[in-house]
């Protein structure tokens, strides 16, 4: 018997039943569904809509069901369609007729909107912790590599020397903003929708404020149609997830490149690499590749939700049942990536020699040579021209800037003296860039210290 069966003369077709059911994927919200129902039942009694004793029995029943589900003693059924009606069915089976009072002044529409928010809140707390673990790993690594010189790139062409610490801290900053976005998203998520009913609230005198407090929400939804019909919080979460994954994917791409023999900047630990079934010599950066690959999947989840919601008339439409699989997939995927990323990073060995060697090639100190001339009074544009010619000469003669003798240098500019060699040493080039935000060890050290304090602060929040 369907909970909504009264107006139907015929049974639901088996195909419809299967097609319509969401229990196969929404069962994971059972604790949240029970939590919401307990708050609702407690409030119904406070408002005199059911008796205290009835409320008590309902709540005890729900708690027992929660435990039994946890222990695997209860089986969900497709006939009961979704997690909400499965639990109501369990309740009525357990406490009898009284169970039928629970759904007074409530609809599955406000119920599901609540459950998804509660579920997402719990998962977001978990993801937040994992993100902070990754931030911590980055700080740890960065502080070990303050003096590890490497080439910085633009267009994937060597550009100017930086340090590995500076490069890692760039990711720290991206993830810091990701944390901020997650916290913002939480603010909007925590709007309590119960009381919206199916769409037009209810004539019963519910105490929505009490339910909000019980469930630890920040506010109550301010419009019943909106409370049941938007899923922007799920979309916002998937946007957050997509941006985070985009960051992780860029990082992964670099790790993949760096692990190639051509770069040889990093050696991944055996525990975080995999082999080939045919090529015995292979050691592949599959973890990083999968993070890069799964990024597309999370974007897909975002697009699924955006497309599903597009053009839906107010208020609830069954299309919205499709929100869950995409949302859950994004949660699960991001969680897996965040779990594996820190140990993959922390077990990697960075090849300082290869990085330094690479930094010395590609004329990464050319800008500094131009700056040297500027210091001696040449306008920057003229200095650029003179260094450009010097570089061309070096390329033609297979030399680096450091290898030119002074007489040759002076053909390009008479302003050059023999302190040029010291000035364009890649270490000096990095050390000079010590303004805030720069790669000099002292500047990055300061950035790391600030970051540590920030991290300690946000670890205590949330
Ligand atoms: N399983 C449904 C969902 O996930 C619950 C809400 C159903 N509401 C309805 N009016 N059919 O969206």
PDB file of C-alpha atoms and ligand atoms in Angstrom, residues 4 20-23 25-26 29 81-84 107-113 116 198 231 316-324, ligand 1:
ATOM      1  CA  UNK A   4      -0.284   8.314  -1.091  1.00  0.00           C
ATOM      2  CA  UNK A  20      10.115   6.700  -9.752  1.00  0.00           C
ATOM      3  CA  UNK A  21      12.000   5.375  -6.743  1.00  0.00           C
ATOM      4  CA  UNK A  22      14.935   7.268  -5.296  1.00  0.00           C
ATOM      5  CA  UNK A  23      15.637   4.961  -2.363  1.00  0.00           C
ATOM      6  CA  UNK A  25      20.456   6.641  -3.843  1.00  0.00           C
ATOM      7  CA  UNK A  26      18.704   8.778  -1.224  1.00  0.00           C
ATOM      8  CA  UNK A  29      20.413  10.529   4.013  1.00  0.00           C
ATOM      9  CA  UNK A  81       9.864   4.881  -3.008  1.00  0.00           C
ATOM     10  CA  UNK A  82      12.239   7.127  -1.115  1.00  0.00           C
ATOM     11  CA  UNK A  83      14.039   7.506   2.180  1.00  0.00           C
ATOM     12  CA  UNK A  84      11.266   9.663   3.628  1.00  0.00           C
ATOM     13  CA  UNK A 107       5.467  17.561   2.890  1.00  0.00           C
ATOM     14  CA  UNK A 108       8.200  15.499   1.344  1.00  0.00           C
ATOM     15  CA  UNK A 109       8.989  18.669  -0.549  1.00  0.00           C
ATOM     16  CA  UNK A 110      10.153  20.591   2.485  1.00  0.00           C
ATOM     17  CA  UNK A 111      11.452  17.370   4.024  1.00  0.00           C
ATOM     18  CA  UNK A 112      13.759  16.568   1.131  1.00  0.00           C
ATOM     19  CA  UNK A 113      14.943  20.150   0.923  1.00  0.00           C
ATOM     20  CA  UNK A 116      19.758  17.461   1.484  1.00  0.00           C
ATOM     21  CA  UNK A 198       4.356  21.253  -0.216  1.00  0.00           C
ATOM     22  CA  UNK A 231      18.571  23.796  -5.230  1.00  0.00           C
ATOM     23  CA  UNK A 316       8.703  21.471  -6.644  1.00  0.00           C
ATOM     24  CA  UNK A 317       9.049  19.293  -9.729  1.00  0.00           C
ATOM     25  CA  UNK A 318      10.074  15.667  -9.747  1.00  0.00           C
ATOM     26  CA  UNK A 319      13.013  16.559 -11.960  1.00  0.00           C
ATOM     27  CA  UNK A 320      14.590  17.744  -8.748  1.00  0.00           C
ATOM     28  CA  UNK A 321      14.932  14.200  -7.476  1.00  0.00           C
ATOM     29  CA  UNK A 322      17.795  14.076  -9.987  1.00  0.00           C
ATOM     30  CA  UNK A 323      19.790  16.475  -7.822  1.00  0.00           C
ATOM     31  CA  UNK A 324      21.039  13.785  -5.485  1.00  0.00           C
TER      32      UNK A 324
HETATM   33  N1  LIG B   1      12.200  11.573  -3.527  1.00  0.00           N
HETATM   34  C1  LIG B   1      11.771  12.898  -3.774  1.00  0.00           C
HETATM   35  C2  LIG B   1      12.945  13.761  -4.180  1.00  0.00           C
HETATM   36  O1  LIG B   1      14.014  13.343  -4.010  1.00  0.00           O
HETATM   37  C3  LIG B   1      11.159  13.465  -2.539  1.00  0.00           C
HETATM   38  C4  LIG B   1      10.175  14.559  -2.801  1.00  0.00           C
HETATM   39  C5  LIG B   1       9.013  14.002  -3.494  1.00  0.00           C
HETATM   40  N2  LIG B   1       7.940  14.922  -3.571  1.00  0.00           N
HETATM   41  C6  LIG B   1       6.931  14.738  -4.370  1.00  0.00           C
HETATM   42  N3  LIG B   1       6.016  15.651  -4.365  1.00  0.00           N
HETATM   43  N4  LIG B   1       6.819  13.714  -5.176  1.00  0.00           N
HETATM   44  O2  LIG B   1      12.796  14.828  -4.694  1.00  0.00           O
END
